[in-house]
Each structure stands twice: as structure tokens, then as C-alpha cells.
CSV table of C-alpha atoms and ligand atoms in Angstrom, one decimal:
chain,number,residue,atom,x,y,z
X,27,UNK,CA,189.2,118.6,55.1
X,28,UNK,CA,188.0,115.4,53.8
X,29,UNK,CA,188.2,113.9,56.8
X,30,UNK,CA,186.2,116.4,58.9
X,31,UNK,CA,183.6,116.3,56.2
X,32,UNK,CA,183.2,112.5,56.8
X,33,UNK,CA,183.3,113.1,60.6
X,34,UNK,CA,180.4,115.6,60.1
X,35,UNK,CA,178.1,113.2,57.9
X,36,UNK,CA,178.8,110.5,60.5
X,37,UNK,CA,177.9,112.9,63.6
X,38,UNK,CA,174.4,114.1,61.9
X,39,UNK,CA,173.1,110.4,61.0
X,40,UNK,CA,174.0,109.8,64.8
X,41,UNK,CA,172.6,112.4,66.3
X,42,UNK,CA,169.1,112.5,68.4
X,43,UNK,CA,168.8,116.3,67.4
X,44,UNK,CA,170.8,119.1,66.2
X,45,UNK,CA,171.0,122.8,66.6
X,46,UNK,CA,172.6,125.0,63.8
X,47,UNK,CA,174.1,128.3,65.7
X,48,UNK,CA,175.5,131.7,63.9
X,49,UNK,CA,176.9,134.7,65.6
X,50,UNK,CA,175.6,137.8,66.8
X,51,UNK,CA,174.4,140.4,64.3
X,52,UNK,CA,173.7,137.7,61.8
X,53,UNK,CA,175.0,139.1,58.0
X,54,UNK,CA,174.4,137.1,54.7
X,55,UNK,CA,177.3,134.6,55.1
X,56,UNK,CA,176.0,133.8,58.8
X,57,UNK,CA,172.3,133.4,57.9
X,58,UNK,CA,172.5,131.8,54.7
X,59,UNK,CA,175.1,129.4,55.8
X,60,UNK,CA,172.7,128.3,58.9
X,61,UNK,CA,169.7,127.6,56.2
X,62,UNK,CA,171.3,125.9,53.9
X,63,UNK,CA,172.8,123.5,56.3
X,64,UNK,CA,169.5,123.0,58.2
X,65,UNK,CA,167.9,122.7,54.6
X,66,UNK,CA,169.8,120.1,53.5
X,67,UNK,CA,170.1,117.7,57.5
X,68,UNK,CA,166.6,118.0,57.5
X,69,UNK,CA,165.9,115.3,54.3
X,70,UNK,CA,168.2,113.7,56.6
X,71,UNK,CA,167.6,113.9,60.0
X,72,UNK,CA,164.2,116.2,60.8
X,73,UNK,CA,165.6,116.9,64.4
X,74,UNK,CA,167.0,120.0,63.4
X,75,UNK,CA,166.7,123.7,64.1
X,76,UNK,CA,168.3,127.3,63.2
X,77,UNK,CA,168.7,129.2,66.4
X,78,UNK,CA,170.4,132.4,66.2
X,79,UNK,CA,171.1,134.7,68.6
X,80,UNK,CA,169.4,138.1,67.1
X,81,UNK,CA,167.3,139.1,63.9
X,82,UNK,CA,169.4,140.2,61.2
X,83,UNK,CA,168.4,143.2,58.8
X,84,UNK,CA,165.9,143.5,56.4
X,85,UNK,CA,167.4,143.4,53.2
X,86,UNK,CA,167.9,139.8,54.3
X,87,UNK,CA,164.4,138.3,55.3
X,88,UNK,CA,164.0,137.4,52.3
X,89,UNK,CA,165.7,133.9,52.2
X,90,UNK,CA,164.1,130.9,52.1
X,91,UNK,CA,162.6,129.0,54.7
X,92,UNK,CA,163.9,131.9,57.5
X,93,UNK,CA,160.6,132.0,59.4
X,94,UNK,CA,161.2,129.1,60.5
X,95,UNK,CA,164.4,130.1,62.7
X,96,UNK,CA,164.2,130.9,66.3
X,97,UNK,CA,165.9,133.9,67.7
X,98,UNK,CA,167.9,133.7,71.2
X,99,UNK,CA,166.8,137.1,72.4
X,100,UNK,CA,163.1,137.3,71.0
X,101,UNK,CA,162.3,133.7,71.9
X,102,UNK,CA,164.4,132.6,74.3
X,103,UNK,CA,162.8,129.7,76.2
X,104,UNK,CA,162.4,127.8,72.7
X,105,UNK,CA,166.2,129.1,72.0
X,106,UNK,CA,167.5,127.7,75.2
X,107,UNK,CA,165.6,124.2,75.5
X,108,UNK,CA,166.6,123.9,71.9
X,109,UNK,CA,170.4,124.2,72.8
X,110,UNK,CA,170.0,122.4,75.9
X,111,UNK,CA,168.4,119.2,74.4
X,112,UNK,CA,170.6,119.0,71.5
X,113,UNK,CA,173.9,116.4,71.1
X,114,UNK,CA,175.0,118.2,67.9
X,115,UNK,CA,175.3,122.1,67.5
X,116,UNK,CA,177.1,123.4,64.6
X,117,UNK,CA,178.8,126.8,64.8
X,118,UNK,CA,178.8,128.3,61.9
X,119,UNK,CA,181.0,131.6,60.8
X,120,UNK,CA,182.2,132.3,63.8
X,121,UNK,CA,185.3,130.6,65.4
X,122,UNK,CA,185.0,131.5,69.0
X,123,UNK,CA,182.0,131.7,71.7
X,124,UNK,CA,182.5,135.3,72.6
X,125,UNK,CA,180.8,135.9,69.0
X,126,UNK,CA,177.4,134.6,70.2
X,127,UNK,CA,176.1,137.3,72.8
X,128,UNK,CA,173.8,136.6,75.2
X,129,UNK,CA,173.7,133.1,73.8
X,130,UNK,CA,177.4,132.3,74.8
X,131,UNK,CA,176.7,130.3,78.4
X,132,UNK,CA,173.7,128.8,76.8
X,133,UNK,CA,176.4,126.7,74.5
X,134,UNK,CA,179.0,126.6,76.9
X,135,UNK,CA,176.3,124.6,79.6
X,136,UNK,CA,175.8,122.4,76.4
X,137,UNK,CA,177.0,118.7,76.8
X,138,UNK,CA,176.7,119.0,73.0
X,139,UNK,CA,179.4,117.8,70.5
X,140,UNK,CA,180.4,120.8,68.3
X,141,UNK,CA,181.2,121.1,65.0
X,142,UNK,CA,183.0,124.3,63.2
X,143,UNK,CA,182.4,125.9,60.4
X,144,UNK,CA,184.0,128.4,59.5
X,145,UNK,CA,186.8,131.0,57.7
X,146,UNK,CA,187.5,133.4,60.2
X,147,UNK,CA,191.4,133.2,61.5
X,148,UNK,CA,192.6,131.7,64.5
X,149,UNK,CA,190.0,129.8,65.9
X,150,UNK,CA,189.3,128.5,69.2
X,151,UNK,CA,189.5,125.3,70.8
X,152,UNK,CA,185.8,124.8,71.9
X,153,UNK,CA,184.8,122.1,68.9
X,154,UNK,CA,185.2,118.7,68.8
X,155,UNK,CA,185.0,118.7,64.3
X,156,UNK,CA,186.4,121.8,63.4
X,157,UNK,CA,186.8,122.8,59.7
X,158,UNK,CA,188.2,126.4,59.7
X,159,UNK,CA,189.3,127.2,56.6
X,160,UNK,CA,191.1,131.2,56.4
X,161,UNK,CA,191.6,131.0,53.0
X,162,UNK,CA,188.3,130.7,51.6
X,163,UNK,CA,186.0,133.8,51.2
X,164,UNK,CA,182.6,132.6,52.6
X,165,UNK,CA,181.5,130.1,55.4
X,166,UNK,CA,178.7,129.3,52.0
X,167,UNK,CA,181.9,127.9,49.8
X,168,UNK,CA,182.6,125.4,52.3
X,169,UNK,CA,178.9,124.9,52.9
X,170,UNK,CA,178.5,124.1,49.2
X,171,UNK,CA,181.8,121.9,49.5
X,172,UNK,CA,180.9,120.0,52.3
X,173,UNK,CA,177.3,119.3,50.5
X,174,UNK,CA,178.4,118.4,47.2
X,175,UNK,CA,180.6,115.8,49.2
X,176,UNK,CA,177.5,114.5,51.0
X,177,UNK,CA,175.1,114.4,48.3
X,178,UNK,CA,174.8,116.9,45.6
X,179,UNK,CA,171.3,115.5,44.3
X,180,UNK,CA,170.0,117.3,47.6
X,181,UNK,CA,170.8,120.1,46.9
X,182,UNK,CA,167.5,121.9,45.7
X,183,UNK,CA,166.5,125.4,44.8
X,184,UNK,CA,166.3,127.2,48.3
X,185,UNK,CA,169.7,125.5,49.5
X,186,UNK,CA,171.1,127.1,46.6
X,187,UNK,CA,169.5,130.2,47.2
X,188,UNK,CA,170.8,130.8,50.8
X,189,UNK,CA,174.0,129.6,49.8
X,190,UNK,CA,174.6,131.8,46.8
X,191,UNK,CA,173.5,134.7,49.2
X,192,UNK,CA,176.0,134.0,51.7
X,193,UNK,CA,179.1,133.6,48.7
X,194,UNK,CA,177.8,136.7,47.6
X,195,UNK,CA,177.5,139.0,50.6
X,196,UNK,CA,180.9,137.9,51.9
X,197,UNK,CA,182.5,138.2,48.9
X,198,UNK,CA,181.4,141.9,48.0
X,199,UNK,CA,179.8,140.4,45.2
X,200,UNK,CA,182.5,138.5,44.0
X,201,UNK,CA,185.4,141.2,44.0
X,202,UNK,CA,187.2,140.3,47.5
X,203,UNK,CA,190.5,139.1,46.9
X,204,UNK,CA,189.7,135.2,48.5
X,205,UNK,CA,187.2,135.2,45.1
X,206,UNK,CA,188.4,132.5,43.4
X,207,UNK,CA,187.7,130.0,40.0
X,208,UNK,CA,186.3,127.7,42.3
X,209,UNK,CA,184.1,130.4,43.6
X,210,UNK,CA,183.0,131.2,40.5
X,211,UNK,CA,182.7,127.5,39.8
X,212,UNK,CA,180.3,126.9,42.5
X,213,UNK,CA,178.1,130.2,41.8
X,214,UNK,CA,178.0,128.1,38.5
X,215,UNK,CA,176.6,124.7,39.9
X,216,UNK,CA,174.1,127.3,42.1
X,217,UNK,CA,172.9,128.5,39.6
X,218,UNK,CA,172.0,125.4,37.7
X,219,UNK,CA,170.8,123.8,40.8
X,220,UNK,CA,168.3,126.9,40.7
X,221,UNK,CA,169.5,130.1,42.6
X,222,UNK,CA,168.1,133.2,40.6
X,223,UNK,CA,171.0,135.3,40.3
X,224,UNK,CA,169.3,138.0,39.2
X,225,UNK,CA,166.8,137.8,41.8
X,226,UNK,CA,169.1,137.1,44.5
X,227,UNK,CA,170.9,140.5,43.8
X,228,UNK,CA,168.0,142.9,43.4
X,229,UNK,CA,166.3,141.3,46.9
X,230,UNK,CA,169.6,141.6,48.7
X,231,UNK,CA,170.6,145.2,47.2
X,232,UNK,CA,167.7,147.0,45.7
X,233,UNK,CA,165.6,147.3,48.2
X,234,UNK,CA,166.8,150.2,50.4
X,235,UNK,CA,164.7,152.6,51.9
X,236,UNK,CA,164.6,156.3,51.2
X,237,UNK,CA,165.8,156.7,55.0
X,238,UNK,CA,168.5,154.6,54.3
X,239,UNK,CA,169.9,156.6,51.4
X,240,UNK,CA,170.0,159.7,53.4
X,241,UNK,CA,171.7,158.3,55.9
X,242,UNK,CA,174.5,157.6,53.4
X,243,UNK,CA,174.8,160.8,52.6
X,244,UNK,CA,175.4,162.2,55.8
X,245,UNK,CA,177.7,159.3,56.2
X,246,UNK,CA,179.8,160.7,53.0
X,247,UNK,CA,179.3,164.3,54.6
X,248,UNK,CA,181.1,162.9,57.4
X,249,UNK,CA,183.7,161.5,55.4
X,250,UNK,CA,187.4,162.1,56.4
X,251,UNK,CA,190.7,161.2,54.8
X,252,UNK,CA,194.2,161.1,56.8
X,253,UNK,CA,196.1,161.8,53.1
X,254,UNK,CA,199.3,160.4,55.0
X,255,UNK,CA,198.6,157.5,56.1
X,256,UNK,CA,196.2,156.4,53.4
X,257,UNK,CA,192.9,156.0,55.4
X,258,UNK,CA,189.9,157.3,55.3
X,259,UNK,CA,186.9,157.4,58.1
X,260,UNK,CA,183.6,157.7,58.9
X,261,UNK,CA,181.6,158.3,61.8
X,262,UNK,CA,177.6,158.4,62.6
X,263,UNK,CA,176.5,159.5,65.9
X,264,UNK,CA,173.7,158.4,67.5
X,265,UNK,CA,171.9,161.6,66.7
X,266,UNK,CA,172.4,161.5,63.0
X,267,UNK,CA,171.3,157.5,63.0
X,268,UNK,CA,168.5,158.7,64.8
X,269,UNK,CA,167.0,161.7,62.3
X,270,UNK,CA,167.0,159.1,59.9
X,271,UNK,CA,165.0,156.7,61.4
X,272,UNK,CA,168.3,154.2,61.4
X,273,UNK,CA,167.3,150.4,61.2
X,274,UNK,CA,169.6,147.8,61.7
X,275,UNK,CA,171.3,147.0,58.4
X,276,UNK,CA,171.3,150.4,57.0
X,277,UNK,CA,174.5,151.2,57.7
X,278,UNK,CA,176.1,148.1,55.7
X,279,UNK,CA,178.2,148.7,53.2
X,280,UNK,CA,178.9,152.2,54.0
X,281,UNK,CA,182.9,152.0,55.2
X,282,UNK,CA,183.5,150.7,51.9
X,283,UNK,CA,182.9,154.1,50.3
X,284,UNK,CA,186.1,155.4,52.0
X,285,UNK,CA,187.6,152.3,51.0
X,286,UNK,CA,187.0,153.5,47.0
X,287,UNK,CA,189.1,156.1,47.4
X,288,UNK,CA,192.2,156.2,45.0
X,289,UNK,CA,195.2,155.5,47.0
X,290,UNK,CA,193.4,154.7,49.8
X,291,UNK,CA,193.9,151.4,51.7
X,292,UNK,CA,192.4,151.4,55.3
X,293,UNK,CA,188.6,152.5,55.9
X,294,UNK,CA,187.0,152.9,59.3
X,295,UNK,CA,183.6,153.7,60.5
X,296,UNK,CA,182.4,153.9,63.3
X,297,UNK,CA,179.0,154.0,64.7
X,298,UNK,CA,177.7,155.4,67.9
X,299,UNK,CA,175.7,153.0,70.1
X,300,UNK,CA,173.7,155.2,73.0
X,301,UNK,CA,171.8,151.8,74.1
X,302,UNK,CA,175.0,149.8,74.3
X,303,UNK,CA,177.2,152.7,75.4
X,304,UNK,CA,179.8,151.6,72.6
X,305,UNK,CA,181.0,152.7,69.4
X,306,UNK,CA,180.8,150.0,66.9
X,307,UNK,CA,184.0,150.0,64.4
X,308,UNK,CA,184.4,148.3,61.3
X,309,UNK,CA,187.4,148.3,59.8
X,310,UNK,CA,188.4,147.4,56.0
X,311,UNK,CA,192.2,147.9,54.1
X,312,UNK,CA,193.2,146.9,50.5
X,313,UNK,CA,196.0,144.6,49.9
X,314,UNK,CA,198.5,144.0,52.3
X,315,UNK,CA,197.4,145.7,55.8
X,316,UNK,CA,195.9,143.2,58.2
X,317,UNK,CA,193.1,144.7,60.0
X,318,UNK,CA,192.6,141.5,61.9
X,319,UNK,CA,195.3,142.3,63.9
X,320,UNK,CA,194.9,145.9,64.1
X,321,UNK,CA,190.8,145.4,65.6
X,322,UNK,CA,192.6,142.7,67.9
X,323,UNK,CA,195.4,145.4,68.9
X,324,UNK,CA,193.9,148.6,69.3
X,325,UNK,CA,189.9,147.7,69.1
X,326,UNK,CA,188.5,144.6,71.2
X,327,UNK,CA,187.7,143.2,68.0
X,328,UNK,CA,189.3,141.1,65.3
X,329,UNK,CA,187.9,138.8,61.8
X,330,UNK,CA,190.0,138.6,58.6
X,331,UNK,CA,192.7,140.3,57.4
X,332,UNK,CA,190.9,142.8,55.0
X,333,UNK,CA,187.4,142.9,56.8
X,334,UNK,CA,187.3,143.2,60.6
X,335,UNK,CA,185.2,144.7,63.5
X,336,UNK,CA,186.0,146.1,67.2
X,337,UNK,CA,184.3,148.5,69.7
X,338,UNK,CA,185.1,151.1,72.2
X,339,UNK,CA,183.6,152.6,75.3
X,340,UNK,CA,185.4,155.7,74.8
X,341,UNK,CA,183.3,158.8,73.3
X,342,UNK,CA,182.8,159.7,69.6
X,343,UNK,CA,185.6,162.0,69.9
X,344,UNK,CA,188.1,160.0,72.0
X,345,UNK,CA,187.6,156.7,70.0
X,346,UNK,CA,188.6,158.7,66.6
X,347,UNK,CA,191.7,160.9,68.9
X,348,UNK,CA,193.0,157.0,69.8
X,349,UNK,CA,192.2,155.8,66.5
X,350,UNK,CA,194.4,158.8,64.9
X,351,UNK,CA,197.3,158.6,67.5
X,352,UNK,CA,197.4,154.3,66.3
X,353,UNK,CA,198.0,155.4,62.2
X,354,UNK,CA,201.5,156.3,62.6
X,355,UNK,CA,202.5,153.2,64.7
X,356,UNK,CA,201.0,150.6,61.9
X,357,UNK,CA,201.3,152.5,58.7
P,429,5GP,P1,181.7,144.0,60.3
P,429,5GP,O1,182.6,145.2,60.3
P,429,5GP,O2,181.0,143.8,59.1
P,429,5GP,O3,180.9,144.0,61.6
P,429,5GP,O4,182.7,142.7,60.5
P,429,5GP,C1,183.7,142.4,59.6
P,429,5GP,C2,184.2,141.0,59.9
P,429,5GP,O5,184.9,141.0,61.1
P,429,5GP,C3,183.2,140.0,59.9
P,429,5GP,O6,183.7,138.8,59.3
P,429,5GP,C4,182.9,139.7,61.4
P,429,5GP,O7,182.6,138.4,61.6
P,429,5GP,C5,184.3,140.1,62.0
P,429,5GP,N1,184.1,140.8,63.3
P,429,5GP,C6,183.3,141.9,63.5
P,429,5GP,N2,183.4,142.2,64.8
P,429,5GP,C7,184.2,141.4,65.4
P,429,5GP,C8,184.7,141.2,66.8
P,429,5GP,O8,184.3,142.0,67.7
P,429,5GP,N3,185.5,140.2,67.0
P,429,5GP,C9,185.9,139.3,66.0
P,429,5GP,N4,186.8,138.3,66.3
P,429,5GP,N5,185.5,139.4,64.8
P,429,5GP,C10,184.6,140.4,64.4
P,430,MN,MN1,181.5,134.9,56.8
């Protein structure tokens, strides 16, 4: 750890310009980990930019400073001649290219060094600094970590900001088992160092719109529990996204309802996608089931062992048949 974190301070004083990359569907962790970083290596080196492959949802665009990030699919000639004429790209919570989209042969033409960032389980071999760290809760802990190393005194309000986001999002607001005194220690420093708690949580959670909360209830209309096996899912068709005017975003949050259950343990949703001809899957469990290997099995997908994603390109119904005929072989 240490020594990675000296290998990165060392890269970014040497560097003629460096690009700070998330993954696709940028969430909290992804976004405010990518503006803290370019926050902070920009009272250090000014040749730096946030490029990110697509916009992320509106209960984020918020954060500090995130105008001035450049998006791979909306502005993709700046995206690409940023990658393409940058030594140092950072990859940050995300542990393997496939994550980036459309973006991924853009940074695999790169000449680049890479440096990772990151907490998702078994990364890939594509950096040249890696710091992959499973074990802690938010790519924003080890942002703050690797910081405070460098030089804490930079650390101003809006770095704080973004990175208290980030902690907080990934963390379900601080109740995910990887939560830990150190966590709590660094919300701590954040919040002396100027993050608004109070203000971070009402722009992040208090903002939906009425569209949104309908949405949720057809979501819990939907609502199924398999009593055996201890799961419970959900499913949204593109039709029911649609009569609620769906907007990226809305639907975060929602497959930890079935999660709430008492005695449940393993919550799905998933998510009809006409444009993409996919359903998206999210997948969540209490305790001891990995659903990091379950996405990776059954799903295309993968992430941590209590949070993970996948898709299919089966239909509504024959995703949630092949979903129900997998319950009895893992639980
Ligand atoms: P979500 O369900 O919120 O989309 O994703 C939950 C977690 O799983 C996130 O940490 C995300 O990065 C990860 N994840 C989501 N989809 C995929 C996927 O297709 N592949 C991998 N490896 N991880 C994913
Ligand atoms: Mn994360």
C-alpha cells in the first residue's frame, strides 16, 4: 500500500498530463472518487482531466467542480485526444477494461502508464500501479488514504465533498458491512476539512422526483419473494419505466427494498432495457452469500461479494425462469 501510494505521487509529478477514468454508468463512489483525485493533482500538476465514459444521474450533478468533466459518448473527440495524449490515466473503481464501454479500445490504444484504484475483487492485469484493495467499502476511503499520505493540507472543501459522497453512496450510508472505525474516522477529518454532512445527504437523497416515487411503487407492486430460498425480486419492464417518465438514476436503490425483508438474504432486480436489448440485474445478499460469484456464474456480470451486477439477453420472463431454476443450486 504504502508503496504504491509513493509510486503514484512519483508518477503524477512526472507526468506531461494525466487523464482520470471511471466506469460506465458512473455511481457516487465512481464520480466522486474521479473529482476528488483531479481536485487535488491539479494544485499539483494542471495537466489533468476527468473523462468519463457516460453522464451519471441527477441526484448526482450536484458535486463540485463536475462541469468541468468530459463525457466519452457526448464529447467524444475531446474524450479521445484526451486519452490519446495522456502518459498517466488513472482507473478508478473499476478493476478491469470491459467496465468502460465504448471507451475500452480508446485506453487499450493508450501508451499510457496506468494506475488502479480500486475495491472491487479480482482485478486485472492491465495497470502498471495497482492498489486494489477488496476489503475497504469505497474507492473514496482509499482516495482519502492515499491523499492524507500526499498532503493533507490540500485537502480543501470540495475534495472533501466529492469524497464524502463517494464513502457515502457505496457504503449505503454507512451501514454496509466493510463500514469500519476508520471509515467513520475519515467521515470525521471530512467533515472538519469542510464537507456539509447535512447538505451532502439531502442533495444526494432528497431530491427525487414525483415520477421517481411512482415508479417505486410499482417496483414494490412487483415485488416477489421465493420464501425457500430466502430471496426476493423485482422486475420493471420497459413499459412500466416508460409510463413513468424513467430517468437514469431512478431506479437506484430500489433492489434493496427486497433486501429489508426479515429473513431475507438475496435481492434481485432486474430492469428491462428495449434500447440495449438486455435486462439489467442487480443483485444484493446479507451476510454470507457471495453474489460476486453468483453475477459471474449465472449473469455476465460480477463486483463484490454483497453488491454485484450482470445482464441477460434472454426476455423478461426467461431471465427470471433461469434466475429461479439457479436458487436451488446455490442456496
Ligand atoms: P449495480 O447493481 O449497482 O449496478 O452494481 C453493483 C456493484 O457491482 C457495483 O460495485 C458495480 O461496480 C458492480 N457491477 C455491476 N455490474 C457489473 C458487471 O457487469 N461486471 C462487474 N464485474 N461488476 C459489475
Ligand atoms: Mn465503488
Amino acid at each position: 500500500m504504502k508503496k504504491a501510494i509513493i509510486d503514484i505521487q512519483e508518477s503524477v509529478q512526472n507526468a506531461k498530463q494525466i487523464c482520470i477514468t471511471s466506469h460506465r454508468n458512473p455511481d457516487g463512489d465512481a464520480v466522486g472518487s474521479s473529482l476528488a483525485l483531479y481536485l487535488f493533482i491539479k494544485k499539483i500538476n494542471p495537466q489533468v482531466q476527468v473523462v468519463l465514459p457516460n453522464k451519471y444521474p441527477s441526484f448526482l450533478q450536484w458535486l463540485p467542480h463536475q462541469d468541468e468533466i468530459i463525457f466519452f459518448d457526448s464529447n467524444n473527440k475531446e474524450a479521445k485526444k484526451w486519452i490519446a495524449s495522456s502518459d498517466l490515466i488513472f482507473s478508478l473503481d473499476y478493476n478491469d477494461l470491459t467496465r468502460v464501454g465504448d471507451m475500452q479500445v480508446a485506453l487499450e490504444n493508450s501508451n499510457a502508464t496506468f494506475v488502479m484504484i480500486d475495491h472491487h475483487q479480482q482485478p486485472a492485469s492491465f495497470s502498471k500501479i495497482t492498489l486494489s484493495q477488496p476489503e475497504i467499502g469505497s474507492t473514496c476511503e482509499m482516495i482519502y488514504e492515499v491523499l492524507e499520505n500526499w498532503n493533507k493540507s490540500l485537502i480543501d472543501q470540495p475534495i472533501a465533498t466529492c469524497i464524502y459522497t463517494g464513502i457515502m453512496t457505496d457504503t449505503g450510508s454507512f451501514r454496509y458491512p466493510l463500514t469500519s472505525s476508520r471509515t467513520h474516522q475519515i467521515i470525521g477529518s471530512l467533515i472538519d476539512h469542510g464537507a456539509d454532512n447535512s447538505a451532502i445527504h439531502q442533495n444526494t437523497f432528497d431530491t427525487n422526483s414525483y415520477n421517481k416515487l411512482q415508479l417505486l411503487g410499482t417496483a414494490l407492486a412487483n415485488l416477489r419473494l421465493v420464501e425457500k430460498h430466502q430471496t426476493a425480486y423485482i422486475s420493471l419492464s420497459q413499459s412500466e419505466l416508460d409510463k413513468h417518465g424513467f430517468q437514469k438514476g431512478d431506479t437506484e436503490g430500489f433492489v434493496n427494498y427486497g433486501l429489508s425483508l426479515n429473513n431475507v438474504d438475496f435481492a434481485v432486480i432486474f430492469i428491462e432495457n428495449k434500447e440495449e436489448g438486455i435486462i439489467k440485474i442487480s443483485f444484493r445478499s446479507k451476510g454470507d452469500f457471495d453474489v460476486n460469484q453468483y453475477a459471474r456464474k449465472y449473469f455476465n456480470g460480477g463486483g463484490h461479494k454483497n453488491a454485484a451486477g450482470g445482464r441477460s439477453e434472454l426476455n423478461m420472463d426467461e431471465t427470471i425462469q433461469k434466475f429461479l431454476t439457479t436458487l436451488p443450486n446455490v442456496k
